[in-house]
Coordinates of C-alpha atoms in Angstrom, one line a residue:
X1 CA 0.0 0.0 0.0
X2 CA 1.3 3.4 -1.0
X3 CA 2.4 5.7 1.9
X4 CA 0.7 9.0 1.7
X5 CA 2.8 12.1 2.3
X6 CA 2.0 14.8 4.7
X7 CA 2.1 18.5 3.8
X8 CA 5.0 20.6 5.0
X9 CA 4.7 24.3 4.2
X10 CA 2.4 23.5 1.3
X11 CA 4.6 20.8 -0.2
X12 CA 4.3 17.0 0.1
X13 CA 6.9 15.4 2.3
X14 CA 7.7 12.1 4.0
X15 CA 9.3 11.4 7.3
X16 CA 10.9 8.4 9.1
X17 CA 7.7 6.9 10.5
X18 CA 4.4 5.6 9.4
X19 CA 0.8 5.7 10.7
X20 CA -1.6 2.9 9.7
X21 CA -5.3 3.7 9.5
X22 CA -7.9 0.9 9.8
X23 CA -11.6 0.6 9.2
X24 CA -13.3 0.0 12.6
X25 CA -16.1 -2.0 11.0
X26 CA -14.0 -4.9 9.7
X27 CA -10.4 -4.1 10.7
X28 CA -9.1 -3.5 7.2
X29 CA -6.1 -1.3 6.6
X30 CA -7.4 1.6 4.6
X31 CA -4.3 3.8 4.4
X32 CA -0.8 4.5 5.6
X33 CA 0.6 8.0 6.0
X34 CA 4.0 9.2 6.7
X35 CA 4.8 10.8 10.0
X36 CA 7.0 13.9 10.1
X37 CA 10.2 14.0 12.1
X38 CA 10.8 16.6 14.8
X39 CA 13.0 18.4 12.4
X40 CA 10.3 18.5 9.8
X41 CA 7.8 19.8 12.4
X42 CA 10.3 22.6 13.2
X43 CA 10.5 23.4 9.4
X44 CA 6.7 23.7 9.2
X45 CA 6.4 26.0 12.2
X46 CA 9.4 28.1 11.0
X47 CA 7.8 28.4 7.6
X48 CA 4.5 29.5 9.1
X49 CA 6.3 32.1 11.2
X50 CA 8.3 33.3 8.2
X51 CA 5.3 33.9 6.0
X52 CA 3.0 35.5 8.7
X53 CA 3.5 39.1 7.4
X54 CA 3.1 38.2 3.8
X55 CA 0.0 36.2 4.6
X56 CA -1.5 39.1 6.5
X57 CA -0.9 41.3 3.5
X58 CA -2.3 39.0 0.9
X59 CA -4.9 40.7 -1.2
X60 CA -8.5 39.8 -0.3
X61 CA -9.1 38.4 -3.8
X62 CA -6.2 35.9 -3.5
X63 CA -7.5 34.6 -0.2
X64 CA -11.1 34.5 -1.4
X65 CA -10.2 32.7 -4.6
X66 CA -8.1 30.1 -2.8
X67 CA -11.1 29.3 -0.6
X68 CA -13.5 29.2 -3.5
X69 CA -11.2 26.8 -5.3
X70 CA -11.2 24.5 -2.3
X71 CA -15.0 24.6 -2.2
X72 CA -15.2 23.7 -5.9
X73 CA -12.7 20.9 -5.7
X74 CA -14.4 19.4 -2.7
X75 CA -17.7 19.4 -4.6
X76 CA -16.1 17.8 -7.7
X77 CA -14.5 15.0 -5.6
X78 CA -17.4 14.7 -3.2
X79 CA -18.1 11.0 -3.7
X80 CA -14.4 10.0 -3.4
X81 CA -14.0 12.1 -0.3
X82 CA -17.1 10.7 1.3
X83 CA -15.8 7.2 0.7
X84 CA -12.5 8.1 2.4
X85 CA -14.3 9.5 5.4
X86 CA -16.4 6.3 5.7
X87 CA -13.3 4.1 5.4
X88 CA -11.1 5.9 8.0
X89 CA -13.9 6.9 10.4
X90 CA -16.5 4.2 10.2
X91 CA -19.2 6.9 9.5
X92 CA -22.0 5.6 7.3
X93 CA -21.7 7.0 3.8
X94 CA -25.1 8.7 4.3
X95 CA -23.5 11.0 6.9
X96 CA -20.1 11.1 5.2
X97 CA -21.7 12.7 2.1
X98 CA -23.4 15.2 4.4
X99 CA -20.0 16.1 5.9
X100 CA -18.5 16.7 2.5
X101 CA -21.4 18.9 1.6
X102 CA -21.0 20.9 4.8
X103 CA -17.2 21.3 4.1
X104 CA -18.0 22.7 0.7
X105 CA -20.3 25.3 2.3
X106 CA -17.7 26.0 5.0
X107 CA -15.1 27.0 2.4
X108 CA -17.7 28.9 0.3
X109 CA -18.9 30.9 3.4
X110 CA -15.2 31.7 4.2
X111 CA -14.6 33.0 0.7
X112 CA -17.6 35.2 1.1
X113 CA -16.6 36.4 4.5
X114 CA -13.1 37.1 3.3
X115 CA -14.5 39.6 0.8
X116 CA -16.7 41.2 3.5
X117 CA -13.8 41.6 6.1
X118 CA -13.1 45.3 6.0
X119 CA -12.3 48.2 8.2
X120 CA -14.7 50.6 9.9
X121 CA -14.4 54.4 9.9
X122 CA -15.4 56.1 13.2
X123 CA -15.7 59.8 13.6
X124 CA -14.1 60.9 16.9
X125 CA -15.2 64.6 16.8
X126 CA -18.2 63.8 19.0
X127 CA -16.3 65.8 21.7
X128 CA -14.5 69.2 21.1
X129 CA -11.1 67.8 22.1
X130 CA -11.2 65.3 19.2
X131 CA -12.1 67.8 16.4
X132 CA -10.5 66.8 13.1
X133 CA -9.9 63.2 14.2
X134 CA -11.1 60.0 12.5
X135 CA -10.5 56.4 13.7
X136 CA -10.1 53.5 11.2
X137 CA -10.7 50.2 13.0
X138 CA -9.4 47.0 11.3
X139 CA -8.9 43.4 12.2
X140 CA -5.4 42.0 12.2
X141 CA -4.4 38.3 12.4
X142 CA -2.9 37.3 15.8
X143 CA -0.4 35.2 13.9
X144 CA 0.0 31.5 12.9
X145 CA -2.6 29.1 14.2
X146 CA -2.2 25.6 15.6
X147 CA -5.4 23.7 14.7
X148 CA -5.8 20.4 16.6
X149 CA -8.8 18.5 15.2
X150 CA -10.8 15.4 16.3
X151 CA -11.7 12.1 14.6
X152 CA -15.5 12.5 14.5
X153 CA -15.6 15.0 11.6
X154 CA -12.3 14.4 10.0
X155 CA -12.9 16.8 7.1
X156 CA -15.4 19.5 8.2
X157 CA -13.9 20.2 11.6
X158 CA -10.6 20.7 9.9
X159 CA -12.3 23.0 7.5
X160 CA -13.7 25.0 10.3
X161 CA -10.2 25.9 11.5
X162 CA -8.4 26.2 8.1
X163 CA -11.0 28.2 6.2
X164 CA -11.3 31.1 8.6
X165 CA -7.5 31.2 9.1
X166 CA -7.0 31.6 5.3
X167 CA -9.8 34.2 5.2
X168 CA -8.1 36.5 7.7
X169 CA -4.6 35.9 6.3
X170 CA -3.2 33.7 9.0
X171 CA -0.9 30.6 8.4
X172 CA -2.2 27.4 9.9
X173 CA -0.6 24.2 11.1
X174 CA -3.0 21.3 11.3
X175 CA -2.5 18.4 13.7
X176 CA -5.3 15.9 12.7
X177 CA -6.5 13.1 15.0
X178 CA -4.2 10.0 14.6
X179 CA -7.2 7.8 14.0
X180 CA -8.4 9.8 11.0
X181 CA -5.6 11.8 9.3
X182 CA -6.5 10.9 5.7
X183 CA -9.2 13.4 5.1
X184 CA -7.0 16.2 6.4
X185 CA -4.2 15.1 4.1
X186 CA -6.5 15.1 1.1
X187 CA -7.6 18.7 2.1
X188 CA -3.9 19.6 2.1
X189 CA -3.6 18.2 -1.4
X190 CA -6.4 20.5 -2.6
X191 CA -5.0 23.5 -0.8
X192 CA -1.7 22.9 -2.6
X193 CA -3.5 23.5 -5.9
X194 CA -4.1 27.2 -4.9
X195 CA -1.9 30.2 -5.2
X196 CA -1.4 30.5 -1.4
X197 CA 2.2 31.3 -0.5
X198 CA 4.6 28.5 0.7
X199 CA 4.3 28.2 4.4
X200 CA 0.6 29.2 4.5
X201 CA -0.4 25.7 5.6
X202 CA 1.0 22.4 6.9
X203 CA -0.8 19.2 7.8
X204 CA 1.3 17.2 10.3
X205 CA -0.1 13.8 11.4
X206 CA 2.1 13.5 14.5
X207 CA 1.1 11.3 17.5
X208 CA -0.8 13.0 20.3
X209 CA 2.2 12.8 22.7
X210 CA 4.1 15.1 20.4
X211 CA 1.4 17.8 20.3
X212 CA 2.6 19.5 23.5
X213 CA 5.7 20.9 21.8
X214 CA 3.5 22.5 19.2
X215 CA 1.1 23.9 21.7
X216 CA 4.0 25.5 23.6
X217 CA 5.8 26.9 20.6
X218 CA 5.7 30.7 20.9
X219 CA 5.6 31.1 17.1
X220 CA 2.0 29.7 17.1
X221 CA 0.2 32.3 19.2
X222 CA -3.3 30.9 18.6
X223 CA -4.3 27.4 19.5
X224 CA -7.7 26.1 18.2
X225 CA -8.6 22.8 19.8
X226 CA -11.6 20.5 19.3
X227 CA -11.7 17.4 21.5
X228 CA -12.1 16.3 25.1
X229 CA -12.4 18.6 28.1
X230 CA -9.4 17.3 30.0
X231 CA -7.1 17.7 27.1
X232 CA -8.5 21.0 26.1
X233 CA -8.2 22.5 29.6
X234 CA -4.7 21.1 30.0
X235 CA -3.8 23.0 26.8
X236 CA -5.3 26.2 28.1
X237 CA -3.6 25.9 31.5
X238 CA -0.2 25.1 29.8
X239 CA -0.2 28.3 27.7
X240 CA -2.1 31.0 29.7
X241 CA -0.6 33.8 27.5
X242 CA -1.8 32.4 24.2
X243 CA -5.2 32.9 22.6
X244 CA -6.8 29.5 23.1
X245 CA -10.2 28.5 21.7
X246 CA -11.7 25.3 22.9
X247 CA -14.6 23.3 21.3
X248 CA -15.2 20.6 23.9
X249 CA -17.8 18.1 24.8
X250 CA -21.4 18.0 26.0
X251 CA -24.2 15.8 27.0
X252 CA -26.9 17.5 24.9
X253 CA -30.5 17.5 26.1
X254 CA -33.7 17.4 24.1
X255 CA -36.7 18.7 26.0
X256 CA -40.1 17.4 24.9
X257 CA -43.0 19.4 26.3
X258 CA -46.7 18.4 26.3
X259 CA -47.6 20.6 23.4
X260 CA -45.0 19.1 21.1
X261 CA -45.6 17.1 17.9
X262 CA -44.6 13.8 19.5
X263 CA -44.3 11.9 16.2
X264 CA -41.8 14.5 14.9
X265 CA -39.9 14.7 18.2
X266 CA -39.6 10.9 18.5
X267 CA -38.3 10.6 14.9
X268 CA -35.7 13.3 15.3
X269 CA -34.6 12.2 18.8
X270 CA -34.2 8.6 17.6
X271 CA -32.1 9.5 14.6
X272 CA -30.0 12.2 16.2
X273 CA -29.1 10.3 19.3
X274 CA -27.6 7.6 17.0
X275 CA -26.3 9.4 13.9
X276 CA -22.6 8.9 13.5
X277 CA -22.9 6.3 16.3
X278 CA -23.6 9.1 18.7
X279 CA -20.0 10.4 18.2
X280 CA -21.0 14.1 18.0
X281 CA -20.8 16.5 20.9
X282 CA -24.4 17.6 20.1
X283 CA -25.9 14.2 19.6
X284 CA -29.0 13.7 21.8
X285 CA -27.9 12.1 25.0
X286 CA -30.5 13.3 27.6
X287 CA -34.2 13.3 26.7
X288 CA -36.3 15.2 29.2
X289 CA -40.0 14.7 28.7
X290 CA -43.0 16.3 30.4
X291 CA -44.5 13.5 32.5
X292 CA -48.0 13.9 31.0
X293 CA -46.8 12.7 27.6
X294 CA -43.9 10.5 28.7
X295 CA -45.4 7.1 28.0
X296 CA -47.0 8.3 24.8
X297 CA -43.7 9.6 23.7
X298 CA -41.9 6.4 24.5
X299 CA -44.4 4.3 22.5
X300 CA -43.2 6.4 19.5
X301 CA -39.5 6.7 20.4
X302 CA -38.6 3.0 21.0
X303 CA -40.0 1.7 17.7
X304 CA -38.3 4.6 15.9
X305 CA -34.9 3.7 17.4
X306 CA -35.4 0.0 16.6
X307 CA -36.2 0.8 13.0
X308 CA -32.8 2.4 12.5
X309 CA -30.6 0.4 10.1
X310 CA -27.3 -0.6 11.8
X311 CA -24.5 -2.3 9.9
X312 CA -21.8 -1.8 7.3
X313 CA -21.0 1.9 7.0
X314 CA -20.4 1.5 3.3
X315 CA -24.0 0.3 2.7
X316 CA -26.2 3.0 1.4
X317 CA -29.0 2.0 3.8
X318 CA -27.0 2.1 7.0
X319 CA -27.9 4.8 9.4
X320 CA -25.8 3.7 12.4
X321 CA -22.3 2.4 12.0
X322 CA -19.5 1.4 14.3
X323 CA -17.7 3.6 16.8
X324 CA -14.2 4.7 15.8
X325 CA -12.7 1.7 17.6
X326 CA -13.6 -1.4 19.5
X327 CA -12.0 0.1 22.6
X328 CA -14.5 3.0 22.3
X329 CA -17.4 0.6 22.0
X330 CA -16.2 -1.4 25.0
X331 CA -16.2 1.8 27.1
X332 CA -19.8 2.6 26.0
X333 CA -20.8 -0.9 26.8
X334 CA -19.3 -0.6 30.3
X335 CA -21.1 2.7 31.0
X336 CA -24.4 1.1 30.0
X337 CA -23.7 -1.9 32.3
X338 CA -22.9 0.5 35.2
X339 CA -26.2 2.3 34.8
X340 CA -28.1 -0.9 34.7
X341 CA -26.3 -2.1 37.8
X342 CA -27.5 1.1 39.5
X343 CA -31.1 0.5 38.6
X344 CA -31.5 1.7 35.0
X345 CA -33.8 -0.1 32.6
X346 CA -32.9 -0.9 29.0
X347 CA -35.9 -0.3 26.7
X348 CA -33.9 -1.3 23.6
X349 CA -30.3 -1.9 22.6
X350 CA -27.6 -2.2 25.2
X351 CA -25.5 -4.8 23.3
X352 CA -22.2 -4.6 21.5
X353 CA -20.8 -6.5 18.5
X354 CA -17.2 -5.6 17.9
X355 CA -17.0 -1.8 17.5
X356 CA -20.8 -1.5 17.0
X357 CA -23.1 -0.7 19.9
X358 CA -26.8 -1.2 19.3
X359 CA -28.8 2.1 19.6
X360 CA -29.8 2.2 23.2
X361 CA -32.6 3.8 25.2
X362 CA -32.3 3.8 29.0
X363 CA -34.8 5.0 31.7
X364 CA -34.7 5.2 35.5
X365 CA -31.0 6.1 35.2
X366 CA -29.4 7.1 38.5
X367 CA -28.4 10.7 38.6
X368 CA -24.7 9.9 39.2
X369 CA -24.4 7.4 36.3
X370 CA -21.8 8.3 33.7
X371 CA -24.3 7.9 30.9
X372 CA -26.3 10.7 32.6
X373 CA -23.6 13.2 33.7
X374 CA -20.6 12.6 31.4
X375 CA -20.4 12.6 27.6
X376 CA -21.2 9.1 26.3
X377 CA -20.0 9.7 22.7
X378 CA -21.9 6.7 21.7
X379 CA -25.4 5.7 20.5
X380 CA -27.0 5.9 24.0
X381 CA -29.8 8.1 25.3
X382 CA -31.4 8.4 28.7
X383 CA -35.1 9.4 29.1
X384 CA -36.5 11.0 32.2
X385 CA -39.9 12.4 33.0
X386 CA -40.4 15.8 34.7
X387 CA -43.6 17.5 35.9
X388 CA -43.4 20.7 33.8
X389 CA -41.2 23.2 31.8
X390 CA -39.7 24.6 35.0
X391 CA -38.3 21.2 36.0
X392 CA -37.3 20.4 32.4
X393 CA -35.1 23.6 32.1
X394 CA -33.7 22.9 35.6
X395 CA -32.7 19.4 34.4
X396 CA -31.0 20.8 31.3
X397 CA -29.0 23.2 33.4
X398 CA -28.1 20.5 35.9
X399 CA -24.9 19.6 34.0
X400 CA -21.4 20.9 34.0
X401 CA -21.7 21.0 30.2
X402 CA -23.5 23.7 28.1
X403 CA -23.1 23.3 24.4
X404 CA -26.6 23.1 22.8
X405 CA -30.1 22.1 23.8
X406 CA -33.2 21.3 21.8
X407 CA -36.8 22.2 22.9
X408 CA -39.8 20.7 21.3
X409 CA -42.7 23.1 21.8
X410 CA -45.2 25.0 19.8
X411 CA -45.2 28.0 22.2
X412 CA -43.3 31.1 21.1
X413 CA -43.3 32.3 24.7
X414 CA -41.7 29.1 25.9
X415 CA -39.2 29.3 23.1
X416 CA -38.0 32.7 24.2
X417 CA -38.0 31.6 27.8
X418 CA -35.8 28.7 26.9
X419 CA -33.4 31.0 25.2
X420 CA -33.3 33.2 28.4
X421 CA -32.9 30.4 30.9
X422 CA -31.0 27.5 29.4
X423 CA -27.3 27.7 30.2
X424 CA -26.0 26.6 26.8
X425 CA -24.3 28.2 23.7
X426 CA -27.2 27.4 21.4
X427 CA -31.0 26.7 21.8
X428 CA -32.8 24.9 18.9
X429 CA -36.5 25.3 19.1
X430 CA -38.7 22.6 17.5
X431 CA -35.8 20.2 16.8
X432 CA -32.9 18.3 18.4
X433 CA -29.8 20.0 19.7
X434 CA -27.8 18.3 17.0
X435 CA -28.6 21.0 14.4
X436 CA -25.7 23.1 13.3
X437 CA -25.5 25.5 10.4
X438 CA -21.9 26.1 9.5
X439 CA -22.2 29.9 9.2
X440 CA -23.7 30.4 12.6
X441 CA -21.8 31.0 15.9
X442 CA -21.2 27.6 17.5
X443 CA -19.7 26.8 20.9
X444 CA -20.6 26.3 24.5
X445 CA -20.4 27.6 28.1
X446 CA -19.4 26.0 31.4
X447 CA -17.1 23.0 30.6
X448 CA -18.1 22.9 26.9
X449 CA -15.4 25.3 25.9
X450 CA -14.4 28.8 25.2
X451 CA -14.7 30.8 21.9
X452 CA -16.9 30.2 19.0
X453 CA -16.7 28.4 15.6
X454 CA -18.7 29.4 12.6
X455 CA -16.8 31.3 9.9
X456 CA -17.2 34.9 11.0
X457 CA -17.0 34.0 14.7
X458 CA -13.7 32.1 14.2
X459 CA -12.3 35.0 12.1
X460 CA -13.0 37.3 15.0
X461 CA -11.2 34.8 17.4
X462 CA -8.2 34.6 15.1
X463 CA -7.8 38.4 14.9
X464 CA -7.6 41.5 17.1
X465 CA -9.0 45.0 16.6
X466 CA -6.4 47.6 15.6
X467 CA -7.1 51.3 15.6
X468 CA -5.5 54.0 13.5
X469 CA -6.3 57.6 14.4
X470 CA -6.1 60.2 11.6
X471 CA -5.5 63.7 12.8
X472 CA -6.1 67.2 11.4
X473 CA -8.9 66.3 9.0
X474 CA -11.7 68.4 7.8
X475 CA -14.7 66.2 8.4

């Protein structure tokens, strides 16, 4: 099998090690990529640092056209890339195609935002002492960005870091997840087709234990991390003087109130607790149902979950595939067993076959069970009844996480109340918390992270405001 090169300052390169990528469904080797040496990592960082001023000065049309080119090429190669995502991640091709489509949009939105990124003129002669003065406020890149990306969206979550970096004129060094580096390397291949200057990007598939040196390097003043809370906060604590953005985990709640369309709610909760085998930080994990409709809701939910097609992720009909590894599936199985030992009831699922966990619905889950208070990151949901909306919103907030929540209600007043009261970064009314538009601000509060993704929001995170004051003008 050919060894895929990594991307060092915009050029393909090979190192002295190899990383083997396997398919979690059947254990096949799907790719081998080269691993850079410490010296090559140093070259990549030095190149990013060397090009930072040129990158910041790139004309907007150069940045925008590079981003638009990536969007076009992703669309042209969509089926090939979706197949690659399925192979390395285990994500059903149904969802892999959706991820490619979202990545196309992410780069297209970035091209549009790059063209809109401009300065603002501000008259200062609102006071006599500032007569004849005008401020010009612009946004300036903080410097090269270290992007550390996870396995669950191996293309689009890389796009959400790379695209806004290019849009603002910041070099970016990508460290993809060791389990799924191939999609990021393919993105590097497409970026290399553009007219971006050498050093503008590198994709370095280094092991996790070598990431600390990159995090600590002063030439990378921005660290954008998506992944687990313990790792994210250890990064933030290790570099307190850097600008660190963290997109961390959650245990997303879906609230189903008595006035909801129960058929719609059950179908959406069933699918989006289990899409991508639950390996999404906004997959439905906690279902909080008004007690008056709890049994009626469950009679719809359980059959909807059991109707999901589980199996080979390459099969067009499969909706639920394997987890990223058998070890991940074993952990989820253990958490289910712990909950059951504590008194939880399994309404459906609860079994494991290799890396695949059957879509699982639990009730009567003890409050301290890990499936209730931690992030499962697997196809498992808990269902609890509450007397009213007050109790439902209190239950949502009874979590150290706060990424997104969904509220099924027909009441506009309740919708705005949910937006006021829920301690999360996003509230989705009439649907699951799993909804994300790639242009909207996305991120959490509490232990779900710091900063926001979404193209314009990330561009703001990657830059700072700079003020130039013009003096002696006739305004």
